[in-house]
Amino acid sequence: MVRSFVPTSRDLRALVRLSIPIASAQVGIMLMGVVDTIVVGHVSARELAAASLGHLYVMGLAGFAFGALWSIDPIVAQAAGARDREAVALGVQRGLVLAAALGLTLTLLCLPAEHVLRWLRQPAEVVPRAAAFVWFSAPSMIVMLMWVTLRQALQALKHTRAVVITIVAGNLVNLGLDWVLVFGHLGAPAMGAPGAALSSTIGRWLMLAMLLVLGRRELAGVLIPLRREALRGDALMRTLRIGLPIGIQMSVEFTTFGSISVFAGWFGAAAIGGHQVALNLASLMYMVPLGIGSAASILVGHAIGERDAAHARRVAASALACGACFMALSAIVLLVIPAAFAKAYTSVPAVVAIASLLIPIAGLFQVFDGLQVVASGVLRGAGDTRAAMLANVLGFWLLGMPVSLALGFGARLGVVGLWWGFVVGLAAVATFLVGRVRVRLSGELERVRVETG
């Protein structure tokens, strides 16, 4: 059994071939937020704080929906591995139905943003601008979730070219519109942080339209004809139940980091700006192991659909090794030149000073973060979505958060103390999930069946 977890060179090559475009896509998605942060960071500390809070509000809402829609991974990948084209089509169409329902809900939840941010005691001068950022993001909620669903479907079918092209186009449009709308060029008003949100919204609409056009060949027979069975309530609920733990897992992650951002805001606009710079940078690097985990989820799902358990185990070992190596290298870079990264984001001295303290800490938790997200991907491909949820609830809320509060406020370490709680929480989550992969993949592996429950 131990030998079945030893990857071959063929397994590594297959993982790398699929991971590179998926990781590139993940980085591209993150770049929209990074570009917004960099552009707005050169306006003022207030606008940077507004964009940071607004982005966290939007992503905090979207986190659950993203996770719930990731149920597409095991359903479609395992069906594709079993060459069950009808199950693939039903899985994708049910994902789009759920995306529309969740997107409408999130759009409505954007409306009370100003009241929520005031209730969270954020800086009074920042709240109106942050709320405007959220409102300009609201029209993109449904299209963003539809794009995520189609992306997951295409990736599960091992077709990634259209996804990468749409992300590149979306980023180019976002960058150009940021220059126009944030600073007020070409006769446009200087909107600041809300202008960055509007740029991203336009970019997301473009990305969905392009993905439908560029992916039409791969999606032929999947989106059309529409299946009446895709609207079956019991099957939709079973699909949602697979995604629900993933949604809760992602919500725990988003709310943990979002809560720390709220607490950082209590130390002032410069503190939250520095916190967001460090978090944005760490999140950018996190996209690579997230891509590896997504690739592992797909390959494990295909292997289970093909009834090849040994292959699934080798994929898991390959993915964990690749994720750990990349994050170790990124940790070294962040530890060595933190100030250079901080200055790339903003020219505000107070923000640079705080970010330079936080970036090395981000480097330390990178390795644990990479391991836990890859392990989550492996388990997701096997249809085990509850373990990661449990690990996140226990690791972040019952361990990491109390440590953050104790160090940040009790020990008076400020925002630096808040970040050390990240390290403790992620270490616990990673340890649990890597162990769970070993146990889960050593047992019997069965295909997820939504039709029969």
XYZ file of C-alpha atoms in Angstrom:
453
model
C 0.000 0.000 0.000
C 2.844 2.393 0.812
C 4.400 1.779 -2.610
C 1.110 2.692 -4.312
C 1.574 6.260 -3.014
C 4.958 6.621 -4.761
C 4.452 8.734 -7.918
C 5.982 7.881 -11.274
C 7.511 10.361 -13.710
C 4.427 9.903 -15.893
C 2.170 10.933 -12.997
C 4.280 14.020 -12.339
C 4.243 15.051 -16.000
C 0.462 14.676 -16.224
C 0.011 16.733 -13.060
C 2.351 19.491 -14.242
C 0.727 19.665 -17.700
C -2.685 20.213 -16.161
C -1.487 22.318 -13.218
C 0.295 24.959 -15.295
C -2.765 26.297 -17.169
C -5.005 25.924 -14.104
C -2.478 27.706 -11.879
C -2.041 30.369 -14.572
C -5.793 30.841 -14.590
C -5.850 31.120 -10.794
C -3.049 33.683 -10.867
C -4.894 35.603 -13.572
C -8.045 35.724 -11.461
C -6.058 36.983 -8.509
C -4.268 39.545 -10.674
C -7.484 41.498 -11.153
C -7.544 42.170 -7.420
C -3.790 42.754 -7.292
C -3.917 45.297 -10.119
C -6.841 47.073 -8.472
C -4.904 47.231 -5.195
C -1.711 48.497 -6.837
C -3.501 51.153 -8.895
C -5.663 52.389 -6.026
C -2.666 52.236 -3.663
C -1.089 55.058 -5.644
C -4.091 57.323 -5.045
C -4.167 57.530 -1.238
C -4.193 55.422 1.934
C -7.955 56.050 2.264
C -8.708 54.769 -1.230
C -6.478 51.721 -0.679
C -8.297 50.935 2.567
C -11.662 51.371 0.806
C -10.700 49.006 -2.007
C -9.361 46.514 0.537
C -12.541 46.526 2.628
C -14.795 46.464 -0.415
C -12.917 43.560 -1.965
C -13.062 41.599 1.285
C -16.813 42.198 1.558
C -17.425 40.986 -1.995
C -15.150 37.954 -1.705
C -16.527 37.165 1.741
C -19.978 36.867 0.186
C -18.736 35.007 -2.872
C -16.598 32.528 -0.935
C -19.486 30.241 -0.024
C -20.860 30.297 -3.574
C -17.451 29.531 -5.097
C -17.098 26.532 -2.822
C -20.621 25.274 -3.421
C -20.011 25.365 -7.175
C -16.792 23.401 -6.818
C -19.033 20.354 -6.420
C -18.698 20.349 -10.221
C -15.127 19.005 -9.825
C -15.816 15.474 -8.542
C -19.144 15.111 -10.367
C -17.862 16.044 -13.829
C -14.337 14.630 -13.481
C -15.544 11.231 -12.290
C -18.263 11.138 -14.963
C -15.679 12.041 -17.619
C -13.346 9.324 -16.348
C -16.213 6.837 -16.668
C -17.031 8.251 -20.147
C -20.569 9.085 -19.001
C -21.336 12.096 -21.230
C -24.928 12.459 -20.023
C -23.815 12.735 -16.386
C -21.281 15.391 -17.446
C -24.015 17.471 -19.118
C -26.390 17.161 -16.174
C -23.634 18.106 -13.731
C -22.730 21.271 -15.640
C -26.333 22.381 -16.193
C -27.187 21.887 -12.530
C -24.123 23.925 -11.662
C -25.395 26.810 -13.801
C -28.831 26.652 -12.147
C -27.190 26.880 -8.722
C -24.894 29.690 -9.954
C -27.875 31.797 -11.032
C -29.687 31.303 -7.721
C -26.614 31.984 -5.606
C -25.594 34.975 -7.742
C -28.966 36.664 -7.306
C -28.737 36.164 -3.543
C -25.250 37.667 -3.380
C -26.323 40.659 -5.462
C -29.018 41.466 -2.908
C -26.551 41.042 -0.029
C -24.341 43.750 -1.558
C -27.000 46.404 -0.941
C -26.543 46.876 2.854
C -22.731 47.115 2.580
C -22.469 50.580 4.149
C -24.545 49.622 7.195
C -22.585 46.398 7.691
C -19.203 48.135 7.510
C -20.313 50.801 9.988
C -21.550 48.080 12.331
C -18.093 46.471 12.081
C -16.596 49.768 13.341
C -14.465 50.442 10.285
C -12.901 53.921 9.864
C -15.677 56.445 9.198
C -13.777 58.127 6.362
C -13.320 54.785 4.574
C -16.812 53.247 4.850
C -18.655 55.274 2.139
C -15.923 54.595 -0.416
C -15.764 50.889 0.479
C -19.557 50.600 0.191
C -19.434 52.227 -3.256
C -16.814 49.637 -4.255
C -19.232 46.867 -3.233
C -22.166 48.431 -5.100
C -20.181 48.704 -8.332
C -19.184 45.039 -7.918
C -22.774 43.827 -7.426
C -23.738 43.622 -11.151
C -20.952 41.082 -11.702
C -22.068 38.544 -9.095
C -24.217 36.298 -11.291
C -21.858 36.372 -14.289
C -18.864 35.713 -12.042
C -20.485 32.544 -10.652
C -21.588 31.396 -14.103
C -18.026 31.858 -15.337
C -16.713 29.855 -12.354
C -19.123 27.006 -13.165
C -18.059 26.837 -16.806
C -14.405 27.109 -15.832
C -14.732 24.178 -13.410
C -16.515 22.152 -16.088
C -13.898 22.807 -18.780
C -11.055 22.090 -16.378
C -12.701 18.847 -15.247
C -12.835 17.852 -18.922
C -9.110 18.771 -19.200
C -9.794 21.673 -21.584
C -8.058 24.785 -20.224
C -7.081 26.891 -23.255
C -10.307 28.924 -23.452
C -10.189 29.591 -19.704
C -6.667 31.013 -19.849
C -7.439 33.204 -22.881
C -10.519 34.743 -21.252
C -8.590 35.532 -18.079
C -5.797 37.238 -20.009
C -8.363 39.323 -21.904
C -10.232 40.175 -18.705
C -7.046 41.365 -17.024
C -6.038 43.542 -19.964
C -9.468 45.185 -20.011
C -9.387 45.635 -16.238
C -5.944 47.257 -16.330
C -6.913 49.672 -19.091
C -10.185 50.634 -17.429
C -8.445 51.066 -14.057
C -6.161 53.653 -15.647
C -9.175 55.452 -17.111
C -11.669 55.230 -14.243
C -9.481 55.305 -11.117
C -7.361 58.288 -12.188
C -9.878 59.978 -14.499
C -8.140 59.821 -17.877
C -9.700 60.240 -21.345
C -12.354 62.575 -19.968
C -13.705 60.068 -17.424
C -14.282 61.159 -13.803
C -11.593 60.170 -11.274
C -13.572 57.561 -9.333
C -10.811 56.132 -7.126
C -11.623 52.783 -5.478
C -15.168 52.483 -6.931
C -13.666 52.908 -10.399
C -11.540 49.813 -9.830
C -14.679 47.854 -8.921
C -16.457 49.029 -12.070
C -13.436 48.002 -14.157
C -13.523 44.495 -12.676
C -17.265 44.211 -13.260
C -16.897 45.050 -16.955
C -13.987 42.611 -17.206
C -16.053 39.777 -15.687
C -18.906 40.284 -18.146
C -16.396 40.136 -20.996
C -14.828 36.959 -19.586
C -18.161 35.106 -19.475
C -19.036 36.114 -23.044
C -15.616 35.068 -24.330
C -15.689 31.730 -22.503
C -19.032 30.834 -24.066
C -17.628 31.627 -27.516
C -14.160 30.084 -27.159
C -15.380 27.008 -25.298
C -18.340 26.289 -27.552
C -16.726 23.229 -29.156
C -15.797 21.599 -25.842
C -19.209 22.466 -24.363
C -21.149 21.178 -27.376
C -23.673 18.670 -26.139
C -23.095 19.806 -22.559
C -25.029 23.101 -22.494
C -27.413 22.254 -25.354
C -29.912 20.677 -25.405
C -31.214 21.758 -22.018
C -32.120 18.754 -19.899
C -35.348 18.762 -17.894
C -33.598 16.434 -15.443
C -31.179 19.275 -14.650
C -34.015 21.004 -12.785
C -34.902 18.007 -10.632
C -35.040 19.249 -7.059
C -33.655 16.105 -5.423
C -30.625 15.959 -7.740
C -29.997 19.695 -7.311
C -30.058 19.251 -3.543
C -27.632 16.326 -3.720
C -25.328 18.425 -5.893
C -25.573 21.240 -3.374
C -24.903 18.855 -0.493
C -21.622 17.837 -2.124
C -20.663 21.498 -2.526
C -22.058 22.698 0.803
C -19.070 21.550 2.895
C -16.706 23.147 0.356
C -18.721 26.361 0.581
C -18.553 26.295 4.371
C -14.820 25.560 4.187
C -14.194 28.536 1.908
C -16.480 30.740 3.990
C -14.498 29.851 7.102
C -11.291 30.801 5.300
C -12.720 34.049 3.920
C -14.389 35.050 7.180
C -11.249 34.258 9.158
C -9.062 36.416 6.958
C -11.869 38.961 6.660
C -12.288 39.130 10.437
C -8.571 39.665 10.861
C -8.874 42.478 8.315
C -11.656 44.016 10.392
C -9.498 43.775 13.511
C -6.576 45.273 11.579
C -8.858 48.187 10.719
C -9.133 48.960 14.423
C -5.444 49.901 14.327
C -6.072 52.536 11.616
C -6.084 52.995 7.838
C -2.325 52.396 7.492
C -2.602 49.094 9.367
C -5.389 47.768 7.183
C -3.554 48.974 4.076
C -0.362 47.159 5.091
C -2.374 44.101 6.036
C -4.088 44.061 2.649
C -0.814 44.428 0.748
C 0.689 41.432 2.569
C -2.516 39.406 2.259
C -2.831 40.230 -1.428
C 0.733 39.117 -2.085
C 0.304 35.894 -0.100
C -2.969 35.214 -1.884
C -1.286 35.663 -5.264
C 1.307 33.009 -4.466
C -1.413 30.793 -2.999
C -2.986 30.588 -6.457
C -0.242 28.200 -7.616
C -0.873 25.423 -5.048
C -4.582 26.109 -5.469
C -4.085 25.307 -9.153
C -2.121 22.175 -8.251
C -4.906 21.128 -5.890
C -7.510 21.712 -8.596
C -5.494 19.654 -11.074
C -5.143 16.899 -8.481
C -8.900 16.977 -7.883
C -9.535 16.464 -11.594
C -6.951 13.700 -12.029
C -8.084 11.874 -8.893
C -11.687 12.160 -10.108
C -10.797 10.753 -13.528
C -8.862 7.904 -11.895
C -11.838 7.011 -9.694
C -14.158 7.141 -12.709
C -11.751 4.766 -14.455
C -11.663 2.529 -11.326
C -7.883 2.989 -10.981
C -7.310 3.558 -7.247
C -3.530 3.156 -7.487
C -3.357 6.013 -9.995
C -5.424 8.217 -7.659
C -2.923 7.576 -4.851
C 0.053 8.429 -7.037
C -1.606 11.675 -8.154
C -2.113 12.624 -4.501
C 1.560 12.063 -3.668
C 2.712 14.018 -6.735
C 0.459 16.962 -5.913
C 1.500 17.213 -2.260
C 5.189 17.124 -3.200
C 4.816 19.799 -5.900
C 2.750 22.081 -3.662
C 5.199 21.859 -0.766
C 8.223 22.570 -2.974
C 6.709 25.636 -4.624
C 5.533 27.186 -1.367
C 8.899 26.575 0.296
C 10.592 28.497 -2.523
C 8.056 31.331 -2.343
C 8.537 31.506 1.431
C 12.266 32.072 0.983
C 11.622 34.933 -1.457
C 9.158 36.654 0.890
C 11.532 36.316 3.839
C 14.475 37.829 1.951
C 12.998 40.911 0.207
C 9.740 41.952 1.934
C 10.221 45.712 1.517
C 10.664 45.453 -2.247
C 7.296 43.739 -2.575
C 5.616 46.288 -0.305
C 6.935 49.232 -2.339
C 5.639 47.650 -5.536
C 2.121 47.929 -4.146
C 2.117 51.401 -2.661
C 4.229 54.503 -2.147
C 2.602 55.434 1.194
C 5.451 55.142 3.786
C 3.262 54.061 6.716
C 1.659 51.297 4.675
C 5.046 50.104 3.357
C 6.427 49.907 6.908
C 3.589 47.716 8.182
C 3.495 45.520 5.080
C 7.248 44.903 5.398
C 6.654 43.441 8.865
C 3.810 41.195 7.734
C 5.218 39.808 4.481
C 7.898 37.634 6.197
C 5.188 36.112 8.416
C 3.191 35.386 5.277
C 6.255 33.561 3.988
C 6.253 31.283 7.026
C 2.654 30.149 6.686
C 2.944 29.666 2.920
C 4.191 26.086 3.223
C 1.291 25.038 5.467
C -1.168 26.896 3.244
C 0.097 25.086 0.164
C -0.160 21.667 1.794
C -3.694 22.191 3.064
C -5.105 23.454 -0.238
C -3.528 20.616 -2.238
C -4.794 18.039 0.259
C -8.262 19.602 0.038
C -8.159 19.241 -3.745
C -7.207 15.570 -3.551
C -10.036 14.862 -1.106
C -12.492 16.832 -3.261
C -11.635 14.693 -6.271
C -12.405 11.620 -4.186
C -15.785 13.078 -3.221
C -14.708 13.697 0.396
C -15.719 17.310 0.990
C -16.467 17.169 4.723
C -12.951 16.612 6.079
C -11.637 19.969 4.835
C -14.692 21.727 6.264
C -14.102 20.174 9.693
C -10.380 20.960 9.583
C -11.015 24.600 8.714
C -13.628 25.115 11.418
C -11.393 23.592 14.097
C -8.076 24.963 12.857
C -9.131 28.520 12.059
C -11.952 29.317 14.454
C -11.115 27.224 17.514
C -7.329 27.590 17.330
C -6.045 30.228 14.919
C -8.531 32.998 15.727
C -8.095 32.840 19.538
C -4.317 32.921 19.100
C -4.610 35.944 16.783
C -6.751 37.844 19.274
C -4.555 36.895 22.226
C -1.391 38.080 20.502
C -2.867 41.074 18.694
C -4.776 42.575 21.593
C -3.805 40.653 24.738
C -0.056 40.750 24.100
C -0.408 44.128 22.328
C 1.501 43.018 19.254
C -1.024 44.743 17.016
C -1.549 43.571 13.463
C 1.668 41.508 13.634
C 0.171 39.448 16.459
C -2.990 38.935 14.443
C -0.932 37.403 11.656
C 0.850 34.901 13.897
C -2.541 33.315 14.506
C -2.618 32.536 10.772
C 0.543 30.468 11.152
C -0.854 28.412 14.036
C -4.230 27.808 12.377
C -2.818 26.816 8.993
C -0.280 24.449 10.538
C -3.092 22.600 12.316
C -5.294 22.434 9.198
C -2.452 21.177 6.986
C -1.445 18.456 9.448
C -5.002 17.139 9.714
C -5.713 17.135 5.968
C -2.476 15.469 4.880
C -3.234 12.697 7.359
C -6.786 12.453 6.044
C -5.524 12.008 2.469
C -3.387 9.070 3.593
C -6.321 7.397 5.347
C -9.023 8.169 2.751
C -7.085 7.037 -0.305
C -5.947 3.857 1.419
C -9.555 2.675 1.518
C -12.144 1.875 -1.133
C -12.805 4.638 -3.682
C -16.259 4.939 -5.223
C -17.759 7.322 -7.774
C -20.091 10.131 -6.648
C -23.620 9.472 -7.969
C -25.941 12.470 -7.876
C -28.807 10.766 -9.727
C -29.273 8.028 -7.141
C -27.847 9.811 -4.092
